[in-house]
Coordinates of C-alpha atoms in Angstrom, one line a residue:
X156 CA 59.5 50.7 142.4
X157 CA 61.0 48.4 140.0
X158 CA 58.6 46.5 137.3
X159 CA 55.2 45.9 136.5
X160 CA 52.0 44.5 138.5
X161 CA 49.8 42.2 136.4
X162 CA 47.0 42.7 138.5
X163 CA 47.3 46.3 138.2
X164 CA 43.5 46.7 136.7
X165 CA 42.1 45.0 139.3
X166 CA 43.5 47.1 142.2
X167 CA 43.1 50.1 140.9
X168 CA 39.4 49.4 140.2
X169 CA 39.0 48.4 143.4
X170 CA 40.3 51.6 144.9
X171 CA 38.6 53.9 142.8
X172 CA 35.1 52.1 144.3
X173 CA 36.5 52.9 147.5
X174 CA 36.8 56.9 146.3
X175 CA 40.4 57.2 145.3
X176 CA 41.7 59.2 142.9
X177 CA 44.4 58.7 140.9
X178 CA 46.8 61.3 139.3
X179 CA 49.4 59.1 137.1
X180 CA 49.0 55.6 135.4
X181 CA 51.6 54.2 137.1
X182 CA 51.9 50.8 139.2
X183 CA 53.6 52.6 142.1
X184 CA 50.8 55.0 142.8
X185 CA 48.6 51.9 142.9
X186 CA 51.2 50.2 145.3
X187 CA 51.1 53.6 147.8
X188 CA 47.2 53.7 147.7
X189 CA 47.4 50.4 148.8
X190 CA 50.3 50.7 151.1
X191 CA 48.7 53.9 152.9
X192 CA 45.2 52.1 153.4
X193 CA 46.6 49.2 154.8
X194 CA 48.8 51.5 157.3
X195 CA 45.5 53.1 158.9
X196 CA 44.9 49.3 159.6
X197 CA 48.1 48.0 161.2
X198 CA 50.1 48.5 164.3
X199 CA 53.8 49.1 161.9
X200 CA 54.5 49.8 158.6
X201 CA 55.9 46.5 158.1
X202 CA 52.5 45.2 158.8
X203 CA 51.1 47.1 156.2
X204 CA 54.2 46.7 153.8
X205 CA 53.2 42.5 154.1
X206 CA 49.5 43.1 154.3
X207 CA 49.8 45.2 150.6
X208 CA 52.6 42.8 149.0
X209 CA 50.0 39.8 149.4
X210 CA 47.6 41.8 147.0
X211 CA 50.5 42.5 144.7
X212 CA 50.9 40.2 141.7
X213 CA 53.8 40.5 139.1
X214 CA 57.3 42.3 139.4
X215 CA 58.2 44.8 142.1
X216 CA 61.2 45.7 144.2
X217 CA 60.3 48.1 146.3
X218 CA 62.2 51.0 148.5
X219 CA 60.0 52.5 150.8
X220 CA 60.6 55.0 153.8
X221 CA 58.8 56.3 156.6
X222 CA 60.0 59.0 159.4
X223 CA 62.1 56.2 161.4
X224 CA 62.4 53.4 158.5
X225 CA 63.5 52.2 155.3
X226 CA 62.3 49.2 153.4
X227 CA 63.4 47.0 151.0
X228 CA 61.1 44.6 149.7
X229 CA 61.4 42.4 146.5
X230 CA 58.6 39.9 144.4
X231 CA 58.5 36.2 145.9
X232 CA 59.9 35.4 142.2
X233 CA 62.4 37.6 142.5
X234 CA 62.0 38.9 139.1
X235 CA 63.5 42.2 139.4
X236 CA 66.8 42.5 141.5
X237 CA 67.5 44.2 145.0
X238 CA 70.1 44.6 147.0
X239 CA 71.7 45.7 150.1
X240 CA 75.0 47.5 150.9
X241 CA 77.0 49.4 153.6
X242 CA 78.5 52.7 153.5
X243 CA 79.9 53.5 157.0
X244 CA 77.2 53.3 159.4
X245 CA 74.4 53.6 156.9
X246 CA 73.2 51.2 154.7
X247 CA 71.9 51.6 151.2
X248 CA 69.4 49.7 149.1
X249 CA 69.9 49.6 145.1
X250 CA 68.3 47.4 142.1
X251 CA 71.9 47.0 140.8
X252 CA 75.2 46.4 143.0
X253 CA 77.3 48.9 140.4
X254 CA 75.1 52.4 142.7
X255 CA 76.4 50.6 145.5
X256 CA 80.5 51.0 143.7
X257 CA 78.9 54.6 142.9
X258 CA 78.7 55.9 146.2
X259 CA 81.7 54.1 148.2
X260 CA 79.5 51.6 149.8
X261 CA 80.0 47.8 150.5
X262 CA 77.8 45.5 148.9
X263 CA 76.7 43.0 151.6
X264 CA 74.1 40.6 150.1
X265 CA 71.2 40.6 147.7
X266 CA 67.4 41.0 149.1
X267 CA 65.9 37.6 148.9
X268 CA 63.4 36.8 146.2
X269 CA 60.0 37.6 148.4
X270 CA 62.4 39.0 151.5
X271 CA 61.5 42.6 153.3
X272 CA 64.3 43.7 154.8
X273 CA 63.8 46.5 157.3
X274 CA 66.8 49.1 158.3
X275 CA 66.2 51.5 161.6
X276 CA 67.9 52.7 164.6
X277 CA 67.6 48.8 165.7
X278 CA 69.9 47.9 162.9
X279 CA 68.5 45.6 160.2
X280 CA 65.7 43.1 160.3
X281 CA 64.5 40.5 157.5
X282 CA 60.7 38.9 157.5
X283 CA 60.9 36.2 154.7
X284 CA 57.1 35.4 155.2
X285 CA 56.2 36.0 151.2
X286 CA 59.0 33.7 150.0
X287 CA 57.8 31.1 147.8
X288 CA 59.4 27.5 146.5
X289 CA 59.9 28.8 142.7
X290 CA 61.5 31.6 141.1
X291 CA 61.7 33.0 137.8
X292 CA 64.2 35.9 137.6
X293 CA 64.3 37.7 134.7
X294 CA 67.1 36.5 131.7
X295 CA 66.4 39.9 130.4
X296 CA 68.4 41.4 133.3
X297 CA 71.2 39.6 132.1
X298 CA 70.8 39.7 128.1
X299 CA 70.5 43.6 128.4
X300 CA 68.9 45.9 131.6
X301 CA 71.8 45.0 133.9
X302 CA 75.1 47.7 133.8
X303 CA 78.1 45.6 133.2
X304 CA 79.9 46.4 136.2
X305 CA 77.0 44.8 138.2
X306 CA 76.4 41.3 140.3
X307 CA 73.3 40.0 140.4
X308 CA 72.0 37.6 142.8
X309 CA 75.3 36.3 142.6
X310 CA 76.0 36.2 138.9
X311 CA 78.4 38.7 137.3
X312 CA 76.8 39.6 134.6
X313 CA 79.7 40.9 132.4
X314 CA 80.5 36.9 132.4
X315 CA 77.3 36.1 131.6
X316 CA 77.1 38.0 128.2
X317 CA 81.0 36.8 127.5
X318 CA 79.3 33.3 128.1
X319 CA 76.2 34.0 126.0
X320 CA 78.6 35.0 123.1
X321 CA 80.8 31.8 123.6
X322 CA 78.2 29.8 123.2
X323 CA 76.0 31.8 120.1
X324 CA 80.0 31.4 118.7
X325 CA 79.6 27.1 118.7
X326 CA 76.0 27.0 118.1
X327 CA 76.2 29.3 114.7
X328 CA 80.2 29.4 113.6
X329 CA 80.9 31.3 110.2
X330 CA 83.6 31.8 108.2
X331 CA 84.4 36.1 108.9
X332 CA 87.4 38.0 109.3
X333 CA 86.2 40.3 112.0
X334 CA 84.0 40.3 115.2
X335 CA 82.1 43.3 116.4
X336 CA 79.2 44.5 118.5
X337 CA 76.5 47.0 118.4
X338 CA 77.7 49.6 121.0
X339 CA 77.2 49.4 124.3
X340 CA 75.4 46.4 124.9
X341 CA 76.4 43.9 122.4
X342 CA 79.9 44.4 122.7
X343 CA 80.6 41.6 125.6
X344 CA 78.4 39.1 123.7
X345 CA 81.0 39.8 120.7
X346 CA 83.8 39.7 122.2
X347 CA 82.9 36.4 123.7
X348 CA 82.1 35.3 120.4
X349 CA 85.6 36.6 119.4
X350 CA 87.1 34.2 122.2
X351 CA 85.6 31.3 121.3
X352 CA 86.1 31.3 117.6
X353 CA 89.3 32.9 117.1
X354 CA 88.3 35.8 114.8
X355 CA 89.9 39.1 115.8
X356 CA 87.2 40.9 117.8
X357 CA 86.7 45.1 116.7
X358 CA 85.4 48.1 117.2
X359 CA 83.1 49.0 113.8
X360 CA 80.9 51.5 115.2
X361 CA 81.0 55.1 116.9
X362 CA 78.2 55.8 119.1
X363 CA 76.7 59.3 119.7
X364 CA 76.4 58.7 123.4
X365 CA 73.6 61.8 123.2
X366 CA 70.9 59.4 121.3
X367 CA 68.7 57.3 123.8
X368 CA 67.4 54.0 122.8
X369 CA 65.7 53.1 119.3
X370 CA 63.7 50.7 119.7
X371 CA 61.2 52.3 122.4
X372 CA 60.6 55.8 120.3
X373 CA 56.9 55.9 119.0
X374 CA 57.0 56.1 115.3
X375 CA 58.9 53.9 112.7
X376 CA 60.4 57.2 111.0
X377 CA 61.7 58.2 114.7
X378 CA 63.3 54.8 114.6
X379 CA 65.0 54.9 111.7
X380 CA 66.6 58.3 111.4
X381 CA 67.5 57.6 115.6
X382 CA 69.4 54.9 113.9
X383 CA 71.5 57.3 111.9
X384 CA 71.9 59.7 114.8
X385 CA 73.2 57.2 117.7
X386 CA 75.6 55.4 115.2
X387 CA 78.5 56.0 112.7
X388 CA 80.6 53.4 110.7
X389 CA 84.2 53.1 111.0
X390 CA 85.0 52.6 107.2
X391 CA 88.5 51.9 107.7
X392 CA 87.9 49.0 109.9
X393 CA 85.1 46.8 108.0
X394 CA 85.8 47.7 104.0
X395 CA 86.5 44.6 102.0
X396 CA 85.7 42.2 105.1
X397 CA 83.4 39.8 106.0
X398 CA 81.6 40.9 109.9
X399 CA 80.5 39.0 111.9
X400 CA 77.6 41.7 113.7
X401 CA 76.6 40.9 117.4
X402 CA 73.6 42.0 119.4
X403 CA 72.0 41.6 122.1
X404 CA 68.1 41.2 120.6
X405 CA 66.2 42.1 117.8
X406 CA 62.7 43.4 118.6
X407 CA 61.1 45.3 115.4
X408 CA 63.9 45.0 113.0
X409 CA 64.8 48.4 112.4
X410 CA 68.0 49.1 114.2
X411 CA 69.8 46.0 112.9
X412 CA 68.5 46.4 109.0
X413 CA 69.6 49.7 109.0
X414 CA 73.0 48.5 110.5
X415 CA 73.5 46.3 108.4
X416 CA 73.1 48.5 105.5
X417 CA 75.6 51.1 106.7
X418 CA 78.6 48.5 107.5
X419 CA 77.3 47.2 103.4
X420 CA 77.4 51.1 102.4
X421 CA 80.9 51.3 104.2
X422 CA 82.8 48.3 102.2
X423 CA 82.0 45.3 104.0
X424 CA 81.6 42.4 101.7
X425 CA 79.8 39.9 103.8
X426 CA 78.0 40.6 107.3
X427 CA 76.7 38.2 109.6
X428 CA 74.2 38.8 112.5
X429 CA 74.5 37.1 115.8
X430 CA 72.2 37.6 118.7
X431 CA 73.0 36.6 122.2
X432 CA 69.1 35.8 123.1
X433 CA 66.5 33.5 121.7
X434 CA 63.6 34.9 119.0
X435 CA 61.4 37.6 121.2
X436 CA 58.2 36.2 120.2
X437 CA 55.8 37.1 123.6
X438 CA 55.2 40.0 125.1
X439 CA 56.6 41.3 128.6
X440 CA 54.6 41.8 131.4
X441 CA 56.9 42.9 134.1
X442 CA 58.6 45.4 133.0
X443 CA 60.7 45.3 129.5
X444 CA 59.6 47.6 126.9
X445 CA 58.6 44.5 124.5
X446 CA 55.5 46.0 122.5
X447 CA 52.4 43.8 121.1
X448 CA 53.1 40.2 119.0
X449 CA 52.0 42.1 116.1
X450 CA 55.3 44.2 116.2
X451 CA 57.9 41.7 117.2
X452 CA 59.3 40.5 113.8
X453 CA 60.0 36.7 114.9
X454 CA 56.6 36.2 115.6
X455 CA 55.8 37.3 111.9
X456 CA 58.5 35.7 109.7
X457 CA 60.7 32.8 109.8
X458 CA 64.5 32.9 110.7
X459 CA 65.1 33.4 106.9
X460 CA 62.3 36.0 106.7
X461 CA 64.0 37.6 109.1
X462 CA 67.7 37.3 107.7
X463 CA 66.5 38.6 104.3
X464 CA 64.3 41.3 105.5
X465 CA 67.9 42.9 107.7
X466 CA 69.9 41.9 104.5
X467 CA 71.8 40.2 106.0
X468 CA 74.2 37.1 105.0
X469 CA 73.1 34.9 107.9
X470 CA 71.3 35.2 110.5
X471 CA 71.8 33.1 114.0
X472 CA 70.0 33.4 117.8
X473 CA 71.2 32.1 120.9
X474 CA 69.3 28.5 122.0
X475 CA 67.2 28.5 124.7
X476 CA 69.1 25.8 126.0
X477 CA 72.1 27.9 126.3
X478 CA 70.1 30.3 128.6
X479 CA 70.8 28.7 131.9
X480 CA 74.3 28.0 131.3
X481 CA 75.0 31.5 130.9
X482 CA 73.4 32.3 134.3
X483 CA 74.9 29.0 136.2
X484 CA 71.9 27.3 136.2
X485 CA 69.9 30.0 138.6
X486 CA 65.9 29.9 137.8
X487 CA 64.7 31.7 135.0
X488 CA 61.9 33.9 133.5
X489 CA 61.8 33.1 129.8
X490 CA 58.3 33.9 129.1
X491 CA 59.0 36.9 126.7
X492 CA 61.2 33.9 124.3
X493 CA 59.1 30.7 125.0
X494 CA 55.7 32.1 126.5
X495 CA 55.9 30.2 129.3
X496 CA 55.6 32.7 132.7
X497 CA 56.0 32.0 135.7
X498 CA 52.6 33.1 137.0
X499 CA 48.8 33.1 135.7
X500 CA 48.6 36.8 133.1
X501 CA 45.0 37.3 133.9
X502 CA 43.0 38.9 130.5
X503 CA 43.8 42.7 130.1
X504 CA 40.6 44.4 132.0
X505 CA 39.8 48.2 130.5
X506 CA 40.1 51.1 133.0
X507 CA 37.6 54.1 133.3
X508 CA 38.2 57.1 131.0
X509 CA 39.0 59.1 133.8
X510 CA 41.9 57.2 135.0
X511 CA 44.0 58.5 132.2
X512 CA 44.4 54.9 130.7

């Protein structure tokens, strides 16, 4: 399972008034409760795989198997990807087409937003029952989650981040002397900016490929010095020049600041900060590890609070209006930028102490 139910409470409550017990505080335990009551009441495991998705609101793509089956089923939105593949005369269902490349198979198609797509000795099978008339996949996929070497729902999204950067490049030019990107995922949003405004594009950092990522790790300390640990300067290649500094979001503040004060400590004169996505102001609810408003820094300061708290010498987002350029116009989740989602969030209901919560 892939994302997060928003109704998540209210199942779960309901299920534990019907005597089950729960063991993890995960989404996908809720999901099999669900899924396993319904199959004591159905005739196939399809049946039941429909009868639970119509009780499931949010993000999911789902995998499931029984003895003679496997299962692919993804949100009527389609927020979270799916996909289907070919690898002799067994087929294979991923989140992202690059596993597909990872074990010699063929990508065939991606799972339809609200498709179940059902693979057995029969061959394949597709109900398209829960498909609805909008969908809201998630920019995020694009911006950041997605592997570079992926395709999804028919955008590559290695040109979608070389767009993104093309277009933060006309939106906020600046005078620099080099381009460069926060390793891994800024790097094709930079060199995209690179394209489009002529400055040399450049490696400035070394990354520790050991370090996991920053901004998830509980305490601002762990933050910081995880900062230090993931990253090195190349002195050589920024003293005594202006940077431009590309990234692919800024959630607390704390990677970039610190960033910026090492390529500072390391001779650069000027540095400029460039991110490829619109202000996180909102909170995620399907699945991106975006904390509370209270933490996200552009719902506390301004754009120039925010430029002088990094220290940096400008500061400049991506528009929002650039978004569905970058993705070829396919329908977009921008709730965690613009706080408009694509479905009713109900009000956070508390769980019982002894679910763990």
């Amino acid at each position: 399972h892939n994302g997060n139910l928003v109704n998540m409470a209210d199942l779960k409550w309901e299920l534990i008034r019907n005597g089950a017990v729960f063991h993890t505080t995960t989404d996908s335990e809720v999901i099999a409760f669900c899924l396993a009551r319904e199959r004591a009441r159905t005739r196939t495991i399809q049946e039941a795989v429909l009868a639970t998705a119509r009780k499931l609101s949010g993000a999911y793509a789902l995998v499931i198997m029984s003895p003679q089956k496997l299962i692919g089923l993804r949100d009527p939105y389609g927020l979270k990807p799916l996909c289907l593949g070919k690898r002799g005369n067994a087929y294979v269902l991923s989140s992202e087409s690059c596993a597909l490349t990872a074990v010699d198979a063929e990508f065939i198609r991606d799972v339809e937003p609200g498709e179940m797509v059902t693979i057995s000795a029969k061959g394949i099978e597709s109900d398209r029952s829960l498909q609805s008339e909008k969908c809201a996949h998630c920019i995020f996929e694009y911006i950041y989650f997605a592997r570079l070497d992926s395709c999804l729902d028919g955008i590559n999204v290695y040109d979608a981040r070389i767009a993104a950067g093309r277009s933060l490049a006309r939106s906020h030019p600046v005078a620099a002397d080099l381009v460069t990107g926060v390793p891994e995922s800024g790097l094709p949003a930079a060199k995209g900016f690179a394209l489009e405004s002529g400055i040399p594009f450049g490696f400035a950092f070394y990354k520790n490929s050991y370090i996991g990522r920053t901004f998830i790790k509980p305490s601002q300390a762990e933050r910081e010095s995880g900062v230090h640990l993931k990253l090195s300067v190349l002195a050589a290649t920024v003293k005594g020049k202006r940077i431009v500094l590309v990234d692919d979001s800024i959630v607390r503040g704390t990677t970039m600041k610190n960033l910026v004060q090492m390529l500072k400590e390391a001779g650069a004169t000027e540095v400029h900060v460039r991110i490829s996505s619109p202000p996180f102001r909102h909170p995620c609810y399907f699945g991106t590890d975006v904390p509370s408003e209270e933490e996200l820094i552009a719902n506390r300061l301004s754009l120039e609070g925010i430029c002088r708290m990094l220290g940096a010498d400008s500061l400049g987002y991506l528009e929002m209006k650039a978004l569905p350029e970058m993705v070829k116009g396919l329908p977009l989740c921008t709730g965690c930028f613009d706080n408009n989602y694509p479905m009713e969030i109900p009000e956070p209901k508390p769980l019982p102490f002894w679910c763990g919560e």
